[in-house]
Every structure is written in C-alpha cells, then in structure tokens.
Short mmCIF file of C-alpha atoms in Angstrom, two decimals:
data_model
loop_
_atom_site.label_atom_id
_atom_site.label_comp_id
_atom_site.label_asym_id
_atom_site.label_seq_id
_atom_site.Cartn_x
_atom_site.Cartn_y
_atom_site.Cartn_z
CA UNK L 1 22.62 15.93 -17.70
CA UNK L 2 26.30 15.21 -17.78
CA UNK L 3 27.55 11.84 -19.08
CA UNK L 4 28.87 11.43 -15.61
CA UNK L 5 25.69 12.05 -14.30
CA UNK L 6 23.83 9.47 -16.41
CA UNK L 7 26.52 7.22 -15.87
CA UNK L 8 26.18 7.27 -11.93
CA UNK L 9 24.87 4.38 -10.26
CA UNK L 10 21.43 4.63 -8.56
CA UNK L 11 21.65 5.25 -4.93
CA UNK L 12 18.94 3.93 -2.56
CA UNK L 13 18.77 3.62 1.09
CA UNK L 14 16.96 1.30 3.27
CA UNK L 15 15.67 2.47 6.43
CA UNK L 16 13.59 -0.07 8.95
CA UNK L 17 12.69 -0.41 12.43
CA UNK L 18 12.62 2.78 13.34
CA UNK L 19 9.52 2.43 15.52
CA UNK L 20 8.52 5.62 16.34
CA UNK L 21 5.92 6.70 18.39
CA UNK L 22 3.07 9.60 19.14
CA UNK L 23 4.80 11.42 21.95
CA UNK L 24 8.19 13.19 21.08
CA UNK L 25 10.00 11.43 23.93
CA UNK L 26 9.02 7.86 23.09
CA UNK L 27 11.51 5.36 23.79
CA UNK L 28 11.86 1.86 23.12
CA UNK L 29 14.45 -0.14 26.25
CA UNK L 30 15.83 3.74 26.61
CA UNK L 31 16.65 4.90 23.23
CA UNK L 32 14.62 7.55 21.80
CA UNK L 33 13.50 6.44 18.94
CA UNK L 34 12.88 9.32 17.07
CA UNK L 35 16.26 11.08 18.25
CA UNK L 36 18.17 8.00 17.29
CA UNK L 37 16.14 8.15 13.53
CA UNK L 38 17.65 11.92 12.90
CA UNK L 39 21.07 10.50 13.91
CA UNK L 40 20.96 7.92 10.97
CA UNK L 41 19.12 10.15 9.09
CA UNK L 42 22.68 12.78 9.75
CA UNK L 43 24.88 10.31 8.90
CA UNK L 44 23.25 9.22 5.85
CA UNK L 45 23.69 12.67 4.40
CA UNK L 46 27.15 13.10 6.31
CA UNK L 47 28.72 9.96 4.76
CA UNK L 48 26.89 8.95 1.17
CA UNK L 49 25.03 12.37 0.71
CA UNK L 50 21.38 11.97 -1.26
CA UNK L 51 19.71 8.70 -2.24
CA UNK L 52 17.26 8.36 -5.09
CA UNK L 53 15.31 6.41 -3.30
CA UNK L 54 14.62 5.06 0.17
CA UNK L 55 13.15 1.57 0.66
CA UNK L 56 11.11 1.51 4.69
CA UNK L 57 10.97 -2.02 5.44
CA UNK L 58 8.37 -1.86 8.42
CA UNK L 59 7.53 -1.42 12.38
CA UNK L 60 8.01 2.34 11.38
CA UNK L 61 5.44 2.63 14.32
CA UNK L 62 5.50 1.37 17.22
CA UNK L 63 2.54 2.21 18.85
CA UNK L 64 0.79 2.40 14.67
CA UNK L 65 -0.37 5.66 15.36
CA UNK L 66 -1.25 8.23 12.56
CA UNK L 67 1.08 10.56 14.34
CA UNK L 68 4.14 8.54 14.28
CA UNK L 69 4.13 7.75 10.94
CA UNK L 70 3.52 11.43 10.44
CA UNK L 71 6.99 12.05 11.74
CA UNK L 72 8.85 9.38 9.78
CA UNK L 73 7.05 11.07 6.55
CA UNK L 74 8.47 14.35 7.73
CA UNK L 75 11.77 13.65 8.77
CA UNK L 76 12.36 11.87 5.52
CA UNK L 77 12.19 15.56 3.73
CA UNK L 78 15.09 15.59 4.78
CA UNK L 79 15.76 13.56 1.66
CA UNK L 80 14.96 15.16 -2.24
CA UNK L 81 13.64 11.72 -3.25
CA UNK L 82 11.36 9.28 -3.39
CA UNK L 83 10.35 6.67 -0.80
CA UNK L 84 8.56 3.78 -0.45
CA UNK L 85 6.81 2.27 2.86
CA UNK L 86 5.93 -1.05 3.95
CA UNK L 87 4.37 -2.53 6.97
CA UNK L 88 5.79 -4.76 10.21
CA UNK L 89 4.69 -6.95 12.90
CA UNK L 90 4.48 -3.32 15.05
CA UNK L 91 2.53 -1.23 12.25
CA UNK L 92 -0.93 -0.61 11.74
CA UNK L 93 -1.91 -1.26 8.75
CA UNK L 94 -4.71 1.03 7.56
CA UNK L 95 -3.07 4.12 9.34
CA UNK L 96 0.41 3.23 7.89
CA UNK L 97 -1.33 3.18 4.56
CA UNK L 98 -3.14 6.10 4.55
CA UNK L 99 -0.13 8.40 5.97
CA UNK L 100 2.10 6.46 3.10
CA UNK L 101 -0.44 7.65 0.42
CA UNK L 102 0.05 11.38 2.12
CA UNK L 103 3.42 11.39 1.46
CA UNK L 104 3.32 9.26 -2.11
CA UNK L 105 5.24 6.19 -0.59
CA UNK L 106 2.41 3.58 -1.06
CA UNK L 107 3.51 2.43 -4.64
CA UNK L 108 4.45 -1.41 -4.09
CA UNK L 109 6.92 -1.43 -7.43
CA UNK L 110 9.28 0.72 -8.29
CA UNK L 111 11.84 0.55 -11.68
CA UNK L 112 14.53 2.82 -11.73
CA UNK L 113 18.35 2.77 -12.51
CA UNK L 114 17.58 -0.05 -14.70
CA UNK L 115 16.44 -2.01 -11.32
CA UNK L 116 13.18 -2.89 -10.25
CA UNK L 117 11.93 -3.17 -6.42
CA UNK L 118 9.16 -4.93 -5.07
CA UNK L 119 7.48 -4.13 -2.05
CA UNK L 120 5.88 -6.83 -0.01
CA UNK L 121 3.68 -6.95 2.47
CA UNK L 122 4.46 -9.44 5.29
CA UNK L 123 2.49 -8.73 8.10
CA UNK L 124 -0.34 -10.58 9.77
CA UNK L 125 -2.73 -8.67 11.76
CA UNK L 126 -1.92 -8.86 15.80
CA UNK L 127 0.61 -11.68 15.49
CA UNK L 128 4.56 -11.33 15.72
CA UNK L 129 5.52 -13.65 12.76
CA UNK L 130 4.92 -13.14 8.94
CA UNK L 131 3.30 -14.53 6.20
CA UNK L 132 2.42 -13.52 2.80
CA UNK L 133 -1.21 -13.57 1.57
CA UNK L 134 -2.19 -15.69 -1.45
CA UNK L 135 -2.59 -12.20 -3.09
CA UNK L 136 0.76 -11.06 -2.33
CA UNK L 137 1.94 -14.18 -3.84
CA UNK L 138 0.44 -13.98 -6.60
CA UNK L 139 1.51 -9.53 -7.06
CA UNK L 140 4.78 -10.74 -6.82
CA UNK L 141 4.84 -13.49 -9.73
CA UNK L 142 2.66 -11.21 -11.76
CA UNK L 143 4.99 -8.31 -11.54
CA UNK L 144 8.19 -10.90 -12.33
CA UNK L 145 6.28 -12.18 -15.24
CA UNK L 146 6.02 -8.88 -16.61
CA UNK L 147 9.77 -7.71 -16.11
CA UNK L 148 11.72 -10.46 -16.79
CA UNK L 149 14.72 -8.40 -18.12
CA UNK L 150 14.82 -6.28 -15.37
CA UNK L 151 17.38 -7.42 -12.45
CA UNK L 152 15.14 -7.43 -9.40
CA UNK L 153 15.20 -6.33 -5.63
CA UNK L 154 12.50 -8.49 -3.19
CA UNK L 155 12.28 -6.64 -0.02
CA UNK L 156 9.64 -7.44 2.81
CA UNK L 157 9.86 -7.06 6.48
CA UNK L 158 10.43 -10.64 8.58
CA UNK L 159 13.17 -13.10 7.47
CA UNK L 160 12.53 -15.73 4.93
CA UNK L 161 15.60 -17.74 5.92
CA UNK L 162 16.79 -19.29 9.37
CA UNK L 163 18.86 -16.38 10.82
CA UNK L 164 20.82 -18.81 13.56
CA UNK L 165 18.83 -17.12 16.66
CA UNK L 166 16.16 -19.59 18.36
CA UNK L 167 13.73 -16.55 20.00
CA UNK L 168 13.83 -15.39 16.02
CA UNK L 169 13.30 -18.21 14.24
CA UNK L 170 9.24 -18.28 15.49
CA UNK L 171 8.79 -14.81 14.53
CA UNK L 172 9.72 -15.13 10.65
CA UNK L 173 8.38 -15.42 7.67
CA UNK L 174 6.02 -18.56 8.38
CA UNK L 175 5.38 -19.71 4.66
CA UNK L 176 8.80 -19.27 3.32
CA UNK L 177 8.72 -22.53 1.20
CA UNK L 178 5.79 -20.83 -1.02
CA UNK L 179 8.07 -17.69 -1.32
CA UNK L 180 10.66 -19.72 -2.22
CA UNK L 181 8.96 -21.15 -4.65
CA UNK L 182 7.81 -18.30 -6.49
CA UNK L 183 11.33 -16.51 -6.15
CA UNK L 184 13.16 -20.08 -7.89
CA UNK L 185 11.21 -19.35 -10.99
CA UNK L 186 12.41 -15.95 -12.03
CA UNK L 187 16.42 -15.82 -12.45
CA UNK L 188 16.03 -12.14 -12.28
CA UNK L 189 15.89 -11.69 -8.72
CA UNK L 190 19.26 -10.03 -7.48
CA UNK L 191 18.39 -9.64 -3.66
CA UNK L 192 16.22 -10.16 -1.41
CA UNK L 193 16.02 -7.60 1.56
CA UNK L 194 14.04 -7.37 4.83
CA UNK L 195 14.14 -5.85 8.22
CA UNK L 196 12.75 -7.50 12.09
CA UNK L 197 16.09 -8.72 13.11
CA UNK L 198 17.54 -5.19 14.23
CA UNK L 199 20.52 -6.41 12.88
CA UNK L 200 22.94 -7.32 10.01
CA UNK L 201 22.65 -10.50 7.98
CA UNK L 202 24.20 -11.30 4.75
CA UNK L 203 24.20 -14.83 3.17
CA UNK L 204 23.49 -15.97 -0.51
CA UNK L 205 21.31 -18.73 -1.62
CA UNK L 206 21.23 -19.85 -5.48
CA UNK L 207 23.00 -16.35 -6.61
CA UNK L 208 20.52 -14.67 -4.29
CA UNK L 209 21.89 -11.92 -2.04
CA UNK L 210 19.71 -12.45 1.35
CA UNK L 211 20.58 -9.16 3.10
CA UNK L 212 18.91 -7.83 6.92
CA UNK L 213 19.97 -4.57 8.18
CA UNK L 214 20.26 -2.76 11.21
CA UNK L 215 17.32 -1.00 13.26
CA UNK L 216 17.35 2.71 12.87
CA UNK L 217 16.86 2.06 17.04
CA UNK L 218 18.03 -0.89 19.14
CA UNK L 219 20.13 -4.16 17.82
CA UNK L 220 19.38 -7.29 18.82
CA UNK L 221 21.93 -9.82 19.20
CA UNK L 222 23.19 -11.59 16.64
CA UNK L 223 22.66 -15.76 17.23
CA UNK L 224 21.02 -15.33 20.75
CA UNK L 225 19.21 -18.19 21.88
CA UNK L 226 16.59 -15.57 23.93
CA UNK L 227 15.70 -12.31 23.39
CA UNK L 228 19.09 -10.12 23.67
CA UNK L 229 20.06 -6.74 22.55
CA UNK L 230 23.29 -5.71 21.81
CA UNK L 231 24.87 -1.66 22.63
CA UNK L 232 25.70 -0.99 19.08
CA UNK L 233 24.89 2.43 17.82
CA UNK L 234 21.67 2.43 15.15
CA UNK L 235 22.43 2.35 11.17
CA UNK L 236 21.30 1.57 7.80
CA UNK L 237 22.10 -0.17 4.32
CA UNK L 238 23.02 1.46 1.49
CA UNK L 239 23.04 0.80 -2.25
CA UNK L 240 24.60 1.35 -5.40
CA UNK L 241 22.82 0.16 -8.29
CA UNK L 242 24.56 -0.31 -11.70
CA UNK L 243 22.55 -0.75 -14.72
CA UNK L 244 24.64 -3.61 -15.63
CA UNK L 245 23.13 -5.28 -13.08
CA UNK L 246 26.07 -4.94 -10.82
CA UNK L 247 25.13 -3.58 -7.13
CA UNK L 248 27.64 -2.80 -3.57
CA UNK L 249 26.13 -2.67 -0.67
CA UNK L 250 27.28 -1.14 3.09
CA UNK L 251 25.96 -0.78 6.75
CA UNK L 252 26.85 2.09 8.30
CA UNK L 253 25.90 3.34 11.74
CA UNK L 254 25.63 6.72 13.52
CA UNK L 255 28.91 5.97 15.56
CA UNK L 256 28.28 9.01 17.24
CA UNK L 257 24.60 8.88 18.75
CA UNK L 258 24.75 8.97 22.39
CA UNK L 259 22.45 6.33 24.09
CA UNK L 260 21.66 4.51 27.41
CA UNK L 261 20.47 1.12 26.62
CA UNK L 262 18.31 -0.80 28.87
CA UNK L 263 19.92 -4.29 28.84
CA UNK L 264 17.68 -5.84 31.71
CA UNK L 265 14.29 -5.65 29.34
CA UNK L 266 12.73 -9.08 28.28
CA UNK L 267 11.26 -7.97 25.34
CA UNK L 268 10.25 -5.09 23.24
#
C-alpha cells in the first residue's frame, strides 16, 4: 500500500429509503423505485467512485418481501465493499434480517478508518413511528463504553430531533429523551445519522452533527405542515472519514433520472 493510499480518508456512503419492491416495475407515487436506486447507485460511482463502506438506513422494502431485499443485496455488487443494513417503519424485520445475513450486512458495529459506526434498530413492529428497545439502549452504551477513543457515527432510521414538519413530527423517534440521554454521556459521538424524512437535514446539537439524507426514491417536502412531496431527483450522502477525527460530508443527487411524480397522492 502506498503512503497515499494509507493516508486516504475512509469513504462510506449512506443509502436509505429506497423501498423496493417484489415485482420489477414497482413504483412508489410513480417513480420506480428500483430504476431510480441504479440511478443513484450510477452516480455514486460516476461522481465519488468506490466507498468502503455503505451504511442502509431502512424501508429498503417496501412491501418487506424476501425478494426485494434480494435486489437491494444485488444491486449493491455493484460496490467492492462492505455494507451494513438496518430496518424502517416499511421493513420486515425477520426477512430483512435473514437476506442481510445472506449478503454479510447484519453486523450492527463496524470500526474502520479509525471510526466506529453503530447500527440501530428503530423500528416498532406495524407502527409508523420509532422507538428504541431497552436492549438497543443498552447495545449502544455498551458498545460506547468499550470504545471510548474511537470518534463515533450513531445512525438509525426515524429522526431523533424535531425536523420543523408537523405530519413528521408523530412519526419519529418516540423516546428521544432516553437516546439523548445515553448519547450526552459519551463525548465521542461525532454524528448522528438517520433516514424517514426523504430528505436533507443538517443541524448540530452539543458538537453533534444531526444529519438526514435524501430517499434513494421520492422527497418529501421540507417543513410541510401535511404530507407533501417535492420533484427533486433521488440522492445520497457521502463521507469522508479522517482518522484525525475530521469528516466532510455531501448530498448529491442523480440530476439526470427521468421521473413522473405523482403529486396528487396523500400518502405513501
């Protein structure tokens, strides 16, 4: 390995929302979801080239069958690297798990680049809105309490902060205050990151970068009293990692992907 090599930060690349689905043409308010994936998935590799790893931040399903999370396995070989999966409001939980474990993306920590991530998951069986488990409380102190030289990346799927959108705000993370409250103990933690909002969010609270990110599908709009989505082209965040504990972050979208949205839809 070169010196420049070794020197390079680490690249990773979160992907969420995708949710795709069984059939082939499966569209969600008339984007094809799986169509719209391999356009991020192009410009990823157009613009920044290979990651070293890819965070999934959840509803990679929509419908949580096996097959769809089948495909998201598979088109991720387009990618020489490792990923990790967790689950949203949309996924099914045992089938996301045992396709993840297929493809080796069930590990729930990762350290690499100097960095560690941890993977939570946030969803509650049949219900819309998050929470996080007593025992994935308790996984997440553990694994702080065991790392606590290691700068830290947090990343679930629904939004542990107020996001400014009323319809949104009843679908978050329900017991933020006892995530908080874990989190406020370990000054290691760099950023927290999460998906749901089909959109981009960046704020900072006590040094912590809170950061959202685009849906690989539809956008909603940003600080809409009702349900709203927006005609902005599908994208994704992506890091650089320094082992000085440094990081830059982007959203990029696939400017070029040709859609039809359905505006008129009252939900998703």
């Amino acid at each position: 390995m070169t010196t420049k090599e070794k020197n390079r930060p680490l690249r990773v690349l979160q992907l969420t929302d995708p949710h795709l689905m069984a059939r082939a043409d499966g569209d969600l308010l008339g984007v094809r979801t799986r169509e719209s994936l391999q356009a991020v998935i192009a410009e990823v590799l157009k613009v920044h080239g290979q990651p070293d790893l890819i965070l999934a931040t959840g509803d990679l399903a929509q419908d949580g069958s096996v097959e769809a999370y089948r495909v998201f396995g598979e088109s991720l070989k387009s990618f020489s690297c490792p990923s990790v999966w967790i689950a949203g409001n949309h996924d099914h939980i045992d089938n996301l798990l045992q396709v993840s474990r297929e493809y080796n993306a069930s590990d729930r920590h990762v350290i690499q680049g100097g960095w560690q991530f941890v993977m939570l998951d946030s969803s509650v069986p049949d219900k819309v809105f998050g929470a996080l488990a007593e025992s994935e409380l308790a996984f997440l102190s553990e694994t702080l309490e065991q790392h606590p030289d290691i700068p830290a990346v947090i990343a679930l799927h629904h939004h542990p902060v107020d996001i400014g959108s009323d319809w949104m705000e009843k679908i978050g993370l329900t017991n933020r205050d006892a995530f908080w409250q874990v989190l406020d103990r370990f000054p290691q933690v760099r950023i927290v990151l999460w998906g749901h909002i089909h959109q981009e969010h960046e704020r900072e609270r006590n040094g912590v970068q809170l950061l959202a990110t685009p849906s690989t599908c539809i956008q909603f709009t940003s600080g809409s009293s009702k349900f709203s989505v927006e005609d902005l082209p599908p994208g994704y965040r992506w890091f650089e990692f320094h082992d000085s504990g440094d990081f830059a972050t982007e959203i990029r979208r696939a400017e070029d992907f040709q859609f039809e949205l359905d505006q008129n839809s009252s939900g998703y």
